N, CA, C and O of each residue as an XYZ file, in Angstrom:
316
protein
N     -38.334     75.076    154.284
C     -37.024     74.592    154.652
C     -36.533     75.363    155.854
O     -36.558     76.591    155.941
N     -36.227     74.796    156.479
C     -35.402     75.178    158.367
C     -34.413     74.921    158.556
O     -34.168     73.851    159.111
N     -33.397     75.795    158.174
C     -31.790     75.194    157.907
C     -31.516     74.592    159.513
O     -31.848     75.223    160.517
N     -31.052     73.665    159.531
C     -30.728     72.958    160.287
C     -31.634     71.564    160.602
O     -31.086     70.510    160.923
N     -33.087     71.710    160.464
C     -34.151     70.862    160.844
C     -34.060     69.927    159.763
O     -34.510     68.807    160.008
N     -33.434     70.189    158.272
C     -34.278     69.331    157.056
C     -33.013     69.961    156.170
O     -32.658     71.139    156.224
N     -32.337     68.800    155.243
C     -31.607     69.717    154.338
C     -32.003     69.315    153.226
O     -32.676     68.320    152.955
N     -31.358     70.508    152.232
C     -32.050     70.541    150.840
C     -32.511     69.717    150.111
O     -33.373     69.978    149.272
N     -31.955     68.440    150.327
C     -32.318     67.125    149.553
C     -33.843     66.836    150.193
O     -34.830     66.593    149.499
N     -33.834     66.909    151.620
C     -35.510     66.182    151.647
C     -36.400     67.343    151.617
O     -37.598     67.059    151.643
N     -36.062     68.720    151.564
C     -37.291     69.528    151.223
C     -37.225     69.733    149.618
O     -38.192     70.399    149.247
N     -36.474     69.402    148.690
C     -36.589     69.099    147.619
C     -37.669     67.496    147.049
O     -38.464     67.122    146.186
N     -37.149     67.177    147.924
C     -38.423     65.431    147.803
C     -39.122     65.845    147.846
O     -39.768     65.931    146.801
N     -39.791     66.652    149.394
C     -40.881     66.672    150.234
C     -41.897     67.380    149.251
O     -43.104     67.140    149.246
N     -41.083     68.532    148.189
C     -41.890     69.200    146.904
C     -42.145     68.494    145.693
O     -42.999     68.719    144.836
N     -41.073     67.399    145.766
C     -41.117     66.581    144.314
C     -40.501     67.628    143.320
O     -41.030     67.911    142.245
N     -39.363     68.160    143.769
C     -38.860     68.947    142.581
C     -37.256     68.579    142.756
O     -36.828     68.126    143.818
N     -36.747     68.723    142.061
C     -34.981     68.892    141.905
C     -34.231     69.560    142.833
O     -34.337     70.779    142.967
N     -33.367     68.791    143.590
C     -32.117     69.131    144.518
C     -32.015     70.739    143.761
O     -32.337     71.763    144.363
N     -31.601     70.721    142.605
C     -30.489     72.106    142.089
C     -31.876     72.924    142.088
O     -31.568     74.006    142.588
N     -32.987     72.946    141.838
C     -34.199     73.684    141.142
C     -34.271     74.414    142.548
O     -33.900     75.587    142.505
N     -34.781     73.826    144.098
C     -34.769     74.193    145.337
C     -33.301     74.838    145.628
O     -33.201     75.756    146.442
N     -32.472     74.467    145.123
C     -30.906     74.914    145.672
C     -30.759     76.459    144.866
O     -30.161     77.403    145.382
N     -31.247     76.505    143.866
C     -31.344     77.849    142.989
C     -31.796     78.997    143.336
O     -31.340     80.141    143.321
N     -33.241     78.285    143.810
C     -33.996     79.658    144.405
C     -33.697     79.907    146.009
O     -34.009     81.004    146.473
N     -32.972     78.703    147.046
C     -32.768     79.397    147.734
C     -31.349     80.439    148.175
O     -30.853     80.982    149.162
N     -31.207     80.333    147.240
C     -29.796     80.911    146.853
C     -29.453     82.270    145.738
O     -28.396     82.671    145.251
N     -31.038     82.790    145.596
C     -31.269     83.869    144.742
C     -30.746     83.636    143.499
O     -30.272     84.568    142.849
N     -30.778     82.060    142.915
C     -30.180     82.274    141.312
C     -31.673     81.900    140.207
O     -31.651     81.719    138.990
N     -32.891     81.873    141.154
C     -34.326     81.759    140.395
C     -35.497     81.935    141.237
O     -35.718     81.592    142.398
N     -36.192     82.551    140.375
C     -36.902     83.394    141.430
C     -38.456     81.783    141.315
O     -38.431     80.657    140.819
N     -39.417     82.492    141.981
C     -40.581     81.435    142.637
C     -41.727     81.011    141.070
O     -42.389     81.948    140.623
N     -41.797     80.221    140.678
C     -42.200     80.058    139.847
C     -44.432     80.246    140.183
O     -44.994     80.070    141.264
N     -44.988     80.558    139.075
C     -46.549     79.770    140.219
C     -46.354     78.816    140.044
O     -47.098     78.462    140.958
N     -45.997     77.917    139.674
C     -46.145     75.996    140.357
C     -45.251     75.929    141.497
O     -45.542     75.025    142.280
N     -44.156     76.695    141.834
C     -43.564     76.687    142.741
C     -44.388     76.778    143.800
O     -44.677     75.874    144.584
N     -44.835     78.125    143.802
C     -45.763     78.671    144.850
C     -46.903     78.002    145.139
O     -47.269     78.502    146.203
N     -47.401     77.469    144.938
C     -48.348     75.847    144.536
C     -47.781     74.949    145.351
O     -48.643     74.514    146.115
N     -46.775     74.490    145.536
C     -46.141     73.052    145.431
C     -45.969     73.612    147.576
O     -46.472     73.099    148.576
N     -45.021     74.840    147.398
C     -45.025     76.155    149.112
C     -45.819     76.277    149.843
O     -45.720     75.995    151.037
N     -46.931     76.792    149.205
C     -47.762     77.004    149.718
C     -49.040     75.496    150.262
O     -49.655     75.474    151.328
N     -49.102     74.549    149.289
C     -49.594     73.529    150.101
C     -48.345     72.750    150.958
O     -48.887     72.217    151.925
N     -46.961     72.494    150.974
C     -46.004     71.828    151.708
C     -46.178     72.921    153.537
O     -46.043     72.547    154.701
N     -46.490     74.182    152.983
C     -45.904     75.384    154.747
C     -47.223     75.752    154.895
O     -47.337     76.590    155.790
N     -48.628     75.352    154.185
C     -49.788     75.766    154.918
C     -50.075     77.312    154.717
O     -50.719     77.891    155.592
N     -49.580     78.076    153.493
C     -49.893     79.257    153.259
C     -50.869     79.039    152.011
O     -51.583     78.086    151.699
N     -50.645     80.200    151.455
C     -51.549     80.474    150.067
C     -50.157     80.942    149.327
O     -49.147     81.523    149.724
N     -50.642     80.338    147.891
C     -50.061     80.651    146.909
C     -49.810     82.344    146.134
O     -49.169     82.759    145.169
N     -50.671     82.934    147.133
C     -50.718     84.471    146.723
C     -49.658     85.107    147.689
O     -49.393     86.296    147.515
N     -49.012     84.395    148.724
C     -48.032     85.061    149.484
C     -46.661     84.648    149.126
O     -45.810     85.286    149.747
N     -46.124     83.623    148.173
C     -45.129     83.260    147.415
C     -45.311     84.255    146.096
O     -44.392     84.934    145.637
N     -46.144     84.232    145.772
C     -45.827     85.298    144.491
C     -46.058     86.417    144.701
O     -45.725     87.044    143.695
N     -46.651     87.402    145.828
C     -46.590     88.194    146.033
C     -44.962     88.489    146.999
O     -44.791     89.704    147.102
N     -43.974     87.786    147.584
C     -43.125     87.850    147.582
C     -42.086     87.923    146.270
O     -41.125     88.635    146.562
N     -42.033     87.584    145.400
C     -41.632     86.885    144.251
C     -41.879     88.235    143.425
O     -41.181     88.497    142.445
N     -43.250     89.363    144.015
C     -43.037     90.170    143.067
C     -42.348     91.306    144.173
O     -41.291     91.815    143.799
N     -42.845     91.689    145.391
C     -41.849     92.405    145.882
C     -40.345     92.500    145.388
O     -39.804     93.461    144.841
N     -39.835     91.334    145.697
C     -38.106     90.894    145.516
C     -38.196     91.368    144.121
O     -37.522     92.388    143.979
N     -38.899     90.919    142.846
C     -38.384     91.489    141.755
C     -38.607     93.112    141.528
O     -37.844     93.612    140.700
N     -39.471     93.914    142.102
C     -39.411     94.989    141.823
C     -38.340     96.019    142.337
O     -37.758     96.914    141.725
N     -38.244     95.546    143.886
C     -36.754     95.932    144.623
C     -35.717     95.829    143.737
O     -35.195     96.870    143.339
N     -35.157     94.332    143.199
C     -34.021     94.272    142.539
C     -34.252     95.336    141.248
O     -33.187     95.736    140.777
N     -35.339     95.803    140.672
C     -35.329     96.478    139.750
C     -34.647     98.024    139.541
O     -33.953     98.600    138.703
N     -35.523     98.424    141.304
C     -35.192     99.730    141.671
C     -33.844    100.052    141.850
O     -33.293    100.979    141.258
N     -33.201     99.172    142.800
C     -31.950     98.998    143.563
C     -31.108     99.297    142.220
O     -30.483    100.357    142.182
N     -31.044     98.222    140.862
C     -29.937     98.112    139.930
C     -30.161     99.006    139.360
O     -29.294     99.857    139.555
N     -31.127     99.405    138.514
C     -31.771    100.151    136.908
C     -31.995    101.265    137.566
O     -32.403    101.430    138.716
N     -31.577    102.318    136.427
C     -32.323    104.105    136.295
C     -32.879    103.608    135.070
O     -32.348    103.053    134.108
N     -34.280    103.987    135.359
C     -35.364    104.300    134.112
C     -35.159    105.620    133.536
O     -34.712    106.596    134.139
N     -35.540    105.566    132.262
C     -35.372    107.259    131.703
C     -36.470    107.776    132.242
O     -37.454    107.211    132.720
N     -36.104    109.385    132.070
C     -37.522    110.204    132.359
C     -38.412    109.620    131.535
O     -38.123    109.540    130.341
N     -39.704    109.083    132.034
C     -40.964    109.382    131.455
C     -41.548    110.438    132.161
O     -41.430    110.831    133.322
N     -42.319    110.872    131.033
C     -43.445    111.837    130.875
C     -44.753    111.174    131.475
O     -45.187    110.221    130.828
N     -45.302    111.465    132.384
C     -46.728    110.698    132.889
C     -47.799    111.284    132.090
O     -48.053    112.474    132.278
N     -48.581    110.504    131.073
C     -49.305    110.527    130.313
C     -50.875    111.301    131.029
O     -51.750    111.010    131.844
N     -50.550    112.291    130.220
C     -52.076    113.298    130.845
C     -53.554    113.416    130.089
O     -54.018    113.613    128.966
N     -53.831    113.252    130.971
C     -55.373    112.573    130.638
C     -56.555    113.936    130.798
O     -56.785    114.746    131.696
N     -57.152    113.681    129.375
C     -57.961    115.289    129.267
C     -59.544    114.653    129.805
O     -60.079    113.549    129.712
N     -60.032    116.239    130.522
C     -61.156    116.003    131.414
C     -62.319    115.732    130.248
O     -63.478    115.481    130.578
């Protein structure tokens, strides 16, 4: 999608998925599904490993950014 070139309704066709489903994720309220990344990656000529490897970046960021993990102890491993 190229805001201005195509709006949400025909790159929602162009995937065969739902106005709101495309309107969700580009709007950070759902993240990339793999059929998503499937559907992306053959519509923009990538691979499906660069939608979900985005998909996991973004979720691990949002993880760091919000959440303190408790101390763990890093599990030590005898020679």
């Amino acid at each position: 999608w190229i805001p201005g070139e195509m709006t949400v309704t025909e790159a929602a066709s162009a995937l065969f998925v739902a106005r709101v489903t495309l309107s969700k994720i580009l709007n950070g309220n759902a993240g990339i599904s793999a059929e998503m990344s499937l559907r992306l990656a053959k519509w923009l000529g990538t691979t499906p490993d660069l939608w979900m490897g985005l998909q996991s970046q973004y979720d691990l960021w949002k993880v760091i950014s919000e959440k303190k993990l408790p101390k763990i102890v890093p599990l030590k491993h005898s020679a």
